[in-house]
Coordinates of C-alpha atoms and ligand atoms in Angstrom, one line a residue:
X1 CA 186.0 26.5 76.7
X2 CA 187.0 28.2 73.5
X3 CA 186.7 26.0 70.4
X4 CA 189.2 28.0 68.9
X5 CA 192.7 29.8 69.9
X6 CA 192.7 33.7 70.5
X7 CA 194.1 35.8 68.1
X8 CA 197.7 36.1 68.5
X9 CA 197.3 33.2 70.5
X10 CA 198.8 30.0 69.5
X11 CA 201.4 31.1 68.0
X12 CA 203.5 28.7 65.2
X13 CA 207.3 28.9 66.6
X14 CA 209.0 26.5 68.8
X15 CA 210.9 29.1 71.1
X16 CA 213.4 26.8 71.4
X17 CA 214.9 28.5 74.9
X18 CA 217.5 25.8 74.9
X19 CA 219.3 27.8 71.9
X20 CA 219.3 31.2 73.1
X21 CA 223.1 30.8 74.6
X22 CA 224.3 28.7 71.8
X23 CA 226.3 31.3 69.9
X24 CA 227.5 29.1 67.5
X25 CA 224.1 28.5 66.1
X26 CA 222.6 31.8 66.4
X27 CA 225.7 33.5 64.3
X28 CA 225.2 30.0 62.1
X29 CA 221.6 31.5 61.6
X30 CA 222.2 34.7 61.4
X31 CA 224.4 34.0 58.2
X32 CA 221.9 32.0 56.2
X33 CA 219.9 33.5 53.7
X34 CA 216.6 31.6 55.0
X35 CA 216.4 33.1 58.3
X36 CA 213.6 35.9 58.5
X37 CA 214.1 38.8 60.4
X38 CA 210.8 40.7 61.1
X39 CA 211.6 44.4 61.7
X40 CA 209.9 46.4 63.7
X41 CA 210.0 50.4 63.9
X42 CA 209.0 52.6 66.7
X43 CA 206.7 49.9 67.9
X44 CA 205.2 49.4 64.4
X45 CA 205.3 45.8 62.1
X46 CA 206.5 45.8 58.6
X47 CA 203.8 44.8 56.4
X48 CA 203.5 44.1 52.6
X49 CA 200.9 42.9 50.5
X50 CA 197.2 44.1 49.2
X51 CA 195.3 46.3 52.3
X52 CA 192.6 43.6 52.5
X53 CA 194.8 40.8 53.3
X54 CA 198.2 42.1 54.7
X55 CA 201.3 39.8 55.2
X56 CA 204.4 40.1 57.5
X57 CA 207.0 41.3 55.5
X58 CA 210.7 39.7 56.6
X59 CA 214.4 40.5 56.0
X60 CA 216.4 38.2 54.9
X61 CA 219.2 37.9 58.0
X62 CA 221.6 38.3 55.2
X63 CA 220.4 41.6 54.0
X64 CA 219.8 43.0 57.6
X65 CA 223.5 42.6 58.4
X66 CA 224.8 43.6 55.4
X67 CA 222.9 47.0 55.7
X68 CA 224.0 47.6 59.5
X69 CA 221.0 48.0 60.9
X70 CA 221.0 46.8 64.7
X71 CA 219.6 43.5 63.0
X72 CA 223.0 42.3 64.0
X73 CA 222.0 41.9 67.2
X74 CA 218.3 40.7 66.6
X75 CA 216.4 39.1 69.4
X76 CA 215.9 35.2 68.5
X77 CA 212.1 34.7 68.3
X78 CA 212.0 30.8 67.6
X79 CA 211.9 28.1 64.9
X80 CA 209.5 26.9 62.4
X81 CA 210.6 23.8 60.6
X82 CA 214.2 24.4 59.5
X83 CA 213.6 28.3 59.6
X84 CA 215.2 30.8 62.2
X85 CA 213.0 33.5 62.9
X86 CA 214.1 36.7 64.6
X87 CA 212.9 40.6 65.5
X88 CA 215.0 43.8 65.0
X89 CA 214.3 47.2 66.4
X90 CA 215.1 49.5 63.3
X91 CA 213.5 52.6 65.3
X92 CA 217.0 54.2 64.6
X93 CA 216.2 54.7 61.0
X94 CA 214.6 58.3 60.1
X95 CA 212.3 57.6 58.0
X96 CA 211.9 53.8 56.7
X97 CA 209.5 55.3 53.4
X98 CA 213.3 56.7 52.5
X99 CA 215.4 53.5 53.4
X100 CA 215.5 51.8 50.1
X101 CA 215.4 47.9 51.5
X102 CA 212.5 49.0 54.2
X103 CA 210.3 50.8 51.4
X104 CA 210.7 47.8 49.1
X105 CA 209.1 45.4 51.3
X106 CA 205.9 47.2 52.8
X107 CA 204.8 49.9 54.8
X108 CA 205.2 50.0 58.8
X109 CA 201.7 49.9 60.7
X110 CA 199.9 49.5 63.6
X111 CA 199.3 45.7 64.2
X112 CA 196.0 46.3 65.9
X113 CA 195.1 47.8 62.7
X114 CA 196.1 44.8 60.4
X115 CA 195.8 41.7 62.7
X116 CA 192.7 40.9 62.3
X117 CA 193.2 40.7 58.8
X118 CA 196.5 38.6 58.7
X119 CA 196.7 34.8 58.8
X120 CA 196.4 33.7 62.4
X121 CA 200.1 32.5 62.5
X122 CA 201.4 35.8 61.6
X123 CA 199.6 37.9 63.9
X124 CA 200.8 35.5 66.4
X125 CA 204.4 36.3 65.6
X126 CA 203.9 39.7 65.2
X127 CA 202.7 39.7 68.5
X128 CA 205.4 38.4 70.0
X129 CA 208.1 40.5 68.5
X130 CA 206.2 43.6 69.2
X131 CA 206.0 42.5 72.7
X132 CA 209.8 41.5 72.9
X133 CA 211.3 44.6 70.7
X134 CA 209.1 47.4 73.2
X135 CA 210.5 45.5 75.9
X136 CA 214.1 46.2 75.2
X137 CA 213.3 49.7 74.0
X138 CA 211.8 50.5 77.6
X139 CA 214.5 48.5 79.9
X140 CA 217.4 50.2 78.4
X141 CA 219.0 50.8 82.4
X142 CA 219.2 48.7 85.3
X143 CA 216.2 49.2 87.3
X144 CA 218.5 48.3 90.6
X145 CA 221.3 50.8 90.2
X146 CA 220.7 52.7 86.8
X147 CA 223.7 51.9 84.8
X148 CA 223.0 50.3 81.2
X149 CA 221.6 47.0 80.8
X150 CA 222.7 45.0 78.2
X151 CA 220.5 42.2 75.7
X152 CA 221.8 38.6 76.6
X153 CA 220.0 35.1 75.8
X154 CA 219.6 36.2 72.5
X155 CA 217.4 39.1 73.9
X156 CA 215.3 36.8 76.2
X157 CA 217.1 39.0 79.6
X158 CA 218.7 42.2 79.9
X159 CA 222.0 42.0 82.0
X160 CA 222.9 45.3 84.3
X161 CA 226.4 46.0 82.6
X162 CA 227.8 47.3 86.3
X163 CA 229.8 44.2 87.4
X164 CA 229.1 45.2 90.9
X165 CA 225.2 44.9 90.6
X166 CA 224.6 42.6 87.7
X167 CA 221.3 42.4 87.7
X168 CA 219.1 39.8 85.1
X169 CA 216.0 41.3 84.0
X170 CA 213.3 39.2 82.2
X171 CA 210.7 40.7 80.1
X172 CA 208.1 41.6 81.5
X173 CA 204.2 41.0 81.0
X174 CA 201.3 42.3 82.7
X175 CA 198.5 40.2 83.5
X176 CA 195.2 42.1 83.2
X177 CA 191.8 40.3 84.1
X178 CA 188.8 40.8 81.4
X179 CA 185.5 39.4 82.8
X180 CA 182.0 38.9 81.5
X181 CA 179.7 38.9 84.5
X182 CA 176.2 37.4 84.0
X183 CA 173.1 37.0 86.1
X184 CA 170.8 34.3 84.5
X185 CA 170.3 35.4 80.5
X186 CA 171.7 38.8 81.2
X187 CA 175.4 40.2 81.0
X188 CA 176.8 43.2 81.9
X189 CA 178.7 45.4 79.7
X190 CA 180.2 48.7 80.0
X191 CA 181.8 51.5 78.0
X192 CA 185.0 53.6 78.6
X193 CA 184.7 57.3 76.8
X194 CA 187.6 56.1 75.1
X195 CA 186.2 53.6 73.2
X196 CA 185.1 54.1 69.7
X197 CA 181.6 55.0 69.5
X198 CA 178.9 52.7 70.2
X199 CA 181.3 50.0 71.4
X200 CA 180.1 48.3 74.8
X201 CA 182.7 45.5 75.9
X202 CA 183.0 43.3 79.1
X203 CA 184.8 45.0 82.3
X204 CA 188.3 44.8 82.6
X205 CA 191.4 46.1 85.0
X206 CA 194.6 45.3 85.9
X207 CA 195.9 42.8 88.6
X208 CA 197.6 44.5 91.5
X209 CA 200.6 42.9 93.5
X210 CA 199.6 40.5 95.8
X211 CA 196.2 39.7 94.5
X212 CA 195.1 36.8 93.0
X213 CA 193.1 36.7 90.0
X214 CA 189.6 35.7 91.1
X215 CA 190.0 38.5 93.4
X216 CA 190.8 41.1 90.9
X217 CA 187.9 40.0 89.2
X218 CA 185.8 40.6 91.8
X219 CA 187.4 44.0 92.9
X220 CA 187.6 45.5 89.5
X221 CA 184.0 44.9 88.6
X222 CA 182.7 46.2 92.3
X223 CA 185.0 49.1 91.5
X224 CA 183.5 50.1 88.2
X225 CA 179.8 49.0 89.0
X226 CA 179.1 48.7 91.9
X227 CA 178.2 44.8 90.8
X228 CA 179.0 41.7 93.8
X229 CA 180.4 38.6 91.6
X230 CA 181.0 34.9 92.8
X231 CA 181.7 31.9 90.6
X232 CA 184.9 33.5 89.0
X233 CA 185.6 30.7 86.2
X234 CA 188.9 30.6 83.9
X235 CA 187.5 30.9 80.2
X236 CA 190.8 31.7 78.3
X237 CA 193.8 34.1 77.8
X238 CA 194.7 36.5 75.1
X239 CA 198.7 37.8 74.5
X240 CA 198.1 41.7 74.3
X241 CA 201.3 43.2 73.9
X242 CA 199.8 46.8 73.3
X243 CA 202.0 47.6 75.0
X244 CA 202.6 44.5 77.4
X245 CA 199.7 43.0 78.7
X246 CA 198.4 39.3 78.7
X247 CA 194.3 39.2 78.8
X248 CA 193.4 36.5 81.4
X249 CA 189.5 36.0 80.3
X250 CA 186.9 35.0 82.9
X251 CA 183.3 34.7 83.7
X252 CA 181.4 35.6 86.8
X253 CA 178.1 35.4 88.3
X254 CA 176.4 38.3 90.1
X255 CA 175.0 37.9 93.3
X256 CA 174.1 42.0 93.1
X257 CA 172.6 43.3 90.0
X258 CA 172.2 47.4 91.2
X259 CA 174.6 49.4 89.0
X260 CA 176.9 52.0 90.4
X261 CA 179.7 53.0 87.8
X262 CA 182.4 55.1 89.0
X263 CA 182.8 57.5 86.3
X264 CA 186.6 57.8 86.2
X265 CA 186.9 54.5 84.6
X266 CA 183.7 53.8 82.7
X267 CA 180.9 56.2 81.1
X268 CA 178.1 54.0 81.3
X269 CA 177.2 49.9 82.0
X270 CA 173.9 48.2 81.9
X271 CA 172.5 44.5 81.8
X272 CA 171.6 43.2 78.3
X273 CA 169.5 40.1 77.7
X274 CA 171.3 37.0 75.6
X275 CA 167.8 37.3 73.3
X276 CA 168.6 41.2 72.9
X277 CA 172.3 40.6 71.7
X278 CA 171.9 37.4 69.4
X279 CA 171.6 38.7 66.0
X280 CA 171.9 42.3 67.3
X281 CA 173.1 44.4 64.1
X282 CA 175.6 46.6 65.1
X283 CA 175.3 49.8 65.1
X284 CA 177.2 53.5 65.8
X285 CA 174.6 53.4 68.6
X286 CA 175.8 50.1 70.0
X287 CA 178.1 47.5 68.9
X288 CA 180.0 44.7 70.9
X289 CA 183.9 44.6 71.1
X290 CA 186.3 43.9 68.1
X291 CA 186.2 40.7 66.9
X292 CA 189.9 39.8 67.6
X293 CA 189.2 40.8 71.2
X294 CA 189.0 38.1 73.8
X295 CA 186.2 40.5 74.9
X296 CA 184.3 39.5 72.1
X297 CA 184.9 35.6 72.9
X298 CA 183.9 35.8 76.5
X299 CA 180.8 37.1 74.9
X300 CA 180.1 35.2 72.1
X301 CA 180.7 31.7 73.9
X302 CA 178.0 32.9 76.6
X303 CA 175.9 33.5 74.0
X304 CA 176.1 30.4 72.6
X305 CA 176.4 28.0 75.1
X306 CA 173.9 27.1 78.4
X307 CA 174.7 29.2 81.0
Ligands
ZN1 ZN1 222.6 47.3 87.7

């Protein structure tokens, strides 16, 4: 098992689900100057501070409300100590660089570029906020009848506005399996054409309806490389709201080793020896996945531990 949480996991907020329907408590908190509202603009996160050590930039709730941002109806994230945290979508602002309040606080950036540089607690809050805000932006209408759907429960559900329908919709998270396949002291790594130059990683794919996680692992490995696996063992998980996944990490043991790639999914796959990966100098020709990824954790934990 991992000795530390994966990036974006183990966030500091108490989600306090019992407060999501407490309108009096929510409006009281939104009137308090110590309440923190994390704005997102077109799925980008507001950060300030130095480039090498970015920090989340929050609006005081009072500022957000006074400015008439849709933070007037922000989504409740949770509490930390006595401080309430919310997220708000400010995508209606034409250019945040021209917005006096927002521009003064920092710049909107892709969380994937700054997440690894931020304190882990802040990165986890940002990932949570990104997932919630993205879901609302993509689920404005009821999937049952097509009428508009409105946020309720402080942003943790949406309800269809047609009383004849009234369907309630919950935030969506798509499960994806990601797995390091091993054969004794070798592991199977592959690369997709979209990867950065030289990067080789674990195999991965989405879980399909009616499919167990172990079955998804075996299917994806076989589809992508023709390798058959057994002994599928859970390792850990990682929120990956880019835009709406959770990565479920596994190790699996190969029972066949001949590789036949599916060129529509990956461009290369091969077996790599543990002794060759330990202490490997990463170059443009060969490198492992980024350090904040669960793929990296699966590889590093296997390199460290007894098989
Ligand atoms: Zn409906």
